[in-house]
Amino acid sequence: MSLIIIDQGNRIQTPVKALFKSRSVDASAASKGSSSLPGSEENFKRTEDRLIRIDSESSRRPPSSAGSPQAAYEQTQTAGKPKASRPTLRAQQIMTFPVQTILVTASLRQAWLQLEEYRIAHLVIIDENEKPLGLISRPEIQEHGTDSTVTLAAVYEKQMVAATPDTELSQIASTFVNYPIAALPVIDDRDELVGIISRTDLVRLLINDAQVESWA
């Protein structure tokens, strides 16, 4: 299943590319004011390099000994046998849960204190019925003031990109690379918040040597 767009708590059919300009289309046109956002060019580039500029397994292997008797024997043993397919990684396999949430009526100061308390980078904004509405990050709060009494309702983006539990990791990684998005809430078929995925989660997979060379 692909990504979804949440607009003030409701799913809409607008594609992700309609909300953002792809970096490949206009990478040099990012505004200076966006440097404080979670998807800023500087932070984005740093993460992109770690995500996609990795050596393939083949480049780390010693020189091939294809002409050796041992290699010839191994080829005869595997000839005609189908290659084992790798399982497709999905959002539900790497998402972080439970997710820290905050009411849309809370102040920026309250949101900042919660981020500090749990040492996290994002909070999912919800309404009184616990319906996910949007996302707020550290840089966004810092932009408006960590001691501000302004409510989140006045500053949060009304449209939010989210994943479903079955969204493939290849699509999530591609979204992080192509759009100024630093985290994706994971929302199930009942529109309930079940997890969150950030660029940090993908970097963690790389550190743990997960099989991610075929994501994008």
Short mmCIF file of C-alpha atoms in Angstrom, two decimals:
data_model
loop_
_atom_site.label_atom_id
_atom_site.label_comp_id
_atom_site.label_asym_id
_atom_site.label_seq_id
_atom_site.Cartn_x
_atom_site.Cartn_y
_atom_site.Cartn_z
CA MET A 1 0.00 0.00 0.00
CA SER A 2 1.23 3.48 -0.80
CA LEU A 3 1.52 6.59 1.35
CA ILE A 4 -1.56 8.55 2.41
CA ILE A 5 -2.30 12.22 3.04
CA ILE A 6 -4.11 13.36 6.17
CA ASP A 7 -5.81 16.74 5.88
CA GLN A 8 -7.08 18.03 9.23
CA GLY A 9 -7.72 14.47 10.37
CA ASN A 10 -9.25 13.16 7.13
CA ARG A 11 -7.75 11.09 4.35
CA ILE A 12 -7.60 12.80 0.98
CA GLN A 13 -6.65 11.54 -2.47
CA THR A 14 -3.99 14.17 -3.20
CA PRO A 15 -0.69 12.52 -4.19
CA VAL A 16 2.44 13.31 -2.18
CA LYS A 17 4.15 14.95 -5.16
CA ALA A 18 1.36 17.53 -5.28
CA LEU A 19 2.34 18.79 -1.81
CA PHE A 20 6.07 19.13 -2.39
CA LYS A 21 8.48 19.87 -5.18
CA SER A 22 10.72 16.91 -5.83
CA ARG A 23 14.36 17.63 -5.01
CA SER A 24 15.33 16.26 -8.40
CA VAL A 25 13.18 18.91 -10.10
CA ASP A 26 14.35 22.01 -8.25
CA ALA A 27 17.02 21.17 -5.71
CA SER A 28 18.60 24.63 -5.89
CA ALA A 29 15.38 26.55 -5.25
CA ALA A 30 14.94 25.70 -1.56
CA SER A 31 14.25 28.87 0.42
CA LYS A 32 16.58 30.03 3.14
CA GLY A 33 13.68 30.06 5.57
CA SER A 34 13.32 26.30 5.28
CA SER A 35 16.63 25.70 7.06
CA SER A 36 14.84 25.45 10.39
CA LEU A 37 12.37 22.80 9.25
CA PRO A 38 12.81 19.09 9.89
CA GLY A 39 13.35 18.55 6.17
CA SER A 40 15.92 21.34 5.73
CA GLU A 41 18.35 21.04 2.83
CA GLU A 42 21.40 20.67 5.08
CA ASN A 43 19.93 17.96 7.31
CA PHE A 44 18.25 16.34 4.36
CA LYS A 45 21.46 16.11 2.33
CA ARG A 46 23.36 14.69 5.28
CA THR A 47 20.81 11.94 5.76
CA GLU A 48 20.46 11.25 2.05
CA ASP A 49 24.19 10.63 1.79
CA ARG A 50 23.99 8.11 4.61
CA LEU A 51 20.95 6.41 3.13
CA ILE A 52 21.84 5.97 -0.51
CA ARG A 53 25.57 6.52 -0.87
CA ILE A 54 26.51 3.09 0.37
CA ASP A 55 28.72 0.53 -1.23
CA SER A 56 26.99 -2.53 -2.55
CA GLU A 57 27.82 -5.91 -1.09
CA SER A 58 29.69 -6.79 -4.25
CA SER A 59 32.08 -3.87 -3.89
CA ARG A 60 33.07 -5.05 -0.42
CA ARG A 61 33.79 -8.62 -1.45
CA PRO A 62 37.31 -9.83 -2.28
CA PRO A 63 38.25 -10.24 -5.98
CA SER A 64 36.32 -12.97 -7.69
CA SER A 65 37.92 -16.34 -8.23
CA ALA A 66 35.45 -17.36 -10.91
CA GLY A 67 38.08 -19.27 -12.84
CA SER A 68 39.09 -21.54 -9.95
CA PRO A 69 38.06 -25.21 -9.71
CA GLN A 70 36.15 -24.45 -6.53
CA ALA A 71 34.12 -21.77 -8.31
CA ALA A 72 33.36 -24.10 -11.17
CA TYR A 73 32.14 -26.75 -8.73
CA GLU A 74 29.89 -24.26 -6.92
CA GLN A 75 28.38 -23.15 -10.21
CA THR A 76 27.43 -26.70 -11.12
CA GLN A 77 25.83 -27.18 -7.70
CA THR A 78 23.66 -24.06 -8.02
CA ALA A 79 22.87 -24.28 -11.74
CA GLY A 80 19.16 -24.30 -12.42
CA LYS A 81 18.21 -23.46 -8.85
CA PRO A 82 16.05 -20.32 -8.41
CA LYS A 83 17.58 -17.52 -6.42
CA ALA A 84 16.03 -16.98 -3.02
CA SER A 85 13.97 -13.81 -3.00
CA ARG A 86 14.46 -11.37 -0.18
CA PRO A 87 11.43 -10.51 1.94
CA THR A 88 9.96 -7.07 1.37
CA LEU A 89 10.42 -4.83 4.38
CA ARG A 90 7.33 -2.91 5.43
CA ALA A 91 6.57 -0.01 7.74
CA GLN A 92 5.22 -2.17 10.55
CA GLN A 93 8.57 -3.96 10.81
CA ILE A 94 10.68 -0.93 11.72
CA MET A 95 8.24 1.65 13.06
CA THR A 96 8.63 3.00 16.58
CA PHE A 97 5.71 2.50 18.95
CA PRO A 98 3.98 3.58 21.07
CA VAL A 99 4.05 7.12 19.66
CA GLN A 100 4.25 10.24 21.79
CA THR A 101 1.24 12.44 21.03
CA ILE A 102 0.01 15.85 22.11
CA LEU A 103 -3.36 17.58 21.94
CA VAL A 104 -3.79 20.25 19.29
CA THR A 105 -4.88 22.65 22.04
CA ALA A 106 -1.54 22.35 23.85
CA SER A 107 0.99 25.19 23.72
CA LEU A 108 4.35 25.20 21.99
CA ARG A 109 5.99 25.31 25.42
CA GLN A 110 4.14 22.16 26.49
CA ALA A 111 5.19 20.42 23.28
CA TRP A 112 8.81 21.41 23.80
CA LEU A 113 8.85 20.15 27.38
CA GLN A 114 7.43 16.82 26.21
CA LEU A 115 10.09 16.49 23.52
CA GLU A 116 12.75 17.22 26.11
CA GLU A 117 11.31 14.78 28.63
CA TYR A 118 11.26 11.85 26.20
CA ARG A 119 14.34 12.96 24.23
CA ILE A 120 12.58 12.63 20.91
CA ALA A 121 12.40 14.75 17.76
CA HIS A 122 8.70 14.64 16.82
CA LEU A 123 5.25 14.62 18.35
CA VAL A 124 2.08 13.59 16.56
CA ILE A 125 -0.68 16.13 17.10
CA ILE A 126 -4.11 14.66 17.90
CA ASP A 127 -7.61 15.96 18.62
CA GLU A 128 -9.76 15.18 21.64
CA ASN A 129 -10.77 11.88 20.02
CA GLU A 130 -7.12 10.86 19.58
CA LYS A 131 -7.39 11.30 15.83
CA PRO A 132 -3.99 12.14 14.26
CA LEU A 133 -3.94 15.62 12.74
CA GLY A 134 -0.34 16.56 12.10
CA LEU A 135 3.27 16.48 13.16
CA ILE A 136 5.42 18.95 15.11
CA SER A 137 9.22 18.82 15.35
CA ARG A 138 11.94 20.42 17.44
CA PRO A 139 13.06 22.89 14.73
CA GLU A 140 9.48 24.00 14.15
CA ILE A 141 8.96 24.73 17.83
CA GLN A 142 12.30 26.52 18.07
CA GLU A 143 11.29 28.69 15.13
CA HIS A 144 8.23 29.96 17.01
CA GLY A 145 9.77 29.93 20.50
CA THR A 146 10.16 27.13 23.02
CA ASP A 147 8.47 29.22 25.73
CA SER A 148 5.60 30.35 23.52
CA THR A 149 2.06 30.01 24.81
CA VAL A 150 0.70 29.91 21.26
CA THR A 151 -1.26 26.71 20.68
CA LEU A 152 -0.25 24.06 18.19
CA ALA A 153 -3.52 24.65 16.36
CA ALA A 154 -2.13 27.97 15.16
CA VAL A 155 1.16 26.70 13.75
CA TYR A 156 1.00 23.07 12.67
CA GLU A 157 0.78 22.04 9.01
CA LYS A 158 -2.79 21.02 8.25
CA GLN A 159 -1.70 18.34 5.77
CA MET A 160 0.42 15.41 6.86
CA VAL A 161 2.02 12.60 4.88
CA ALA A 162 1.65 9.22 6.56
CA ALA A 163 2.41 5.57 5.91
CA THR A 164 0.26 2.51 6.45
CA PRO A 165 1.55 -0.63 8.21
CA ASP A 166 1.94 -2.29 4.78
CA THR A 167 3.76 0.56 3.03
CA GLU A 168 6.98 -0.83 1.59
CA LEU A 169 10.27 0.49 2.91
CA SER A 170 11.48 1.19 -0.61
CA GLN A 171 8.72 3.80 -0.99
CA ILE A 172 9.40 5.29 2.44
CA ALA A 173 13.12 5.62 1.73
CA SER A 174 12.37 7.19 -1.65
CA THR A 175 10.01 9.68 0.01
CA PHE A 176 12.66 10.74 2.52
CA VAL A 177 15.13 11.26 -0.33
CA ASN A 178 12.82 13.18 -2.67
CA TYR A 179 10.74 15.31 -0.30
CA PRO A 180 11.38 17.50 2.78
CA ILE A 181 9.93 14.94 5.17
CA ALA A 182 11.81 13.82 8.26
CA ALA A 183 9.23 11.46 9.79
CA LEU A 184 6.13 9.54 8.76
CA PRO A 185 3.38 8.56 11.21
CA VAL A 186 1.97 5.09 10.54
CA ILE A 187 -1.84 4.98 10.42
CA ASP A 188 -3.96 1.85 10.05
CA ASP A 189 -7.23 1.26 8.16
CA ARG A 190 -9.23 2.60 11.10
CA ASP A 191 -7.25 5.86 10.97
CA GLU A 192 -5.63 5.01 14.27
CA LEU A 193 -2.02 5.95 14.99
CA VAL A 194 0.05 2.77 15.38
CA GLY A 195 3.65 3.93 14.94
CA ILE A 196 6.11 6.40 13.47
CA ILE A 197 9.14 6.09 11.18
CA SER A 198 11.93 8.66 10.94
CA ARG A 199 15.11 8.94 8.93
CA THR A 200 16.91 7.84 12.08
CA ASP A 201 15.09 4.51 11.92
CA LEU A 202 16.40 3.94 8.39
CA VAL A 203 19.94 4.88 9.40
CA ARG A 204 19.65 2.41 12.28
CA LEU A 205 18.86 -0.32 9.77
CA LEU A 206 21.98 0.54 7.83
CA ILE A 207 24.08 0.44 10.99
CA ASN A 208 22.64 -2.98 11.79
CA ASP A 209 23.61 -4.14 8.28
CA ALA A 210 20.06 -4.72 7.13
CA GLN A 211 19.53 -5.72 3.53
CA VAL A 212 18.61 -2.31 2.20
CA GLU A 213 20.64 -2.10 -0.98
CA SER A 214 17.55 -2.78 -3.07
CA TRP A 215 15.24 -0.22 -1.41
CA ALA A 216 15.45 2.46 -4.06
#
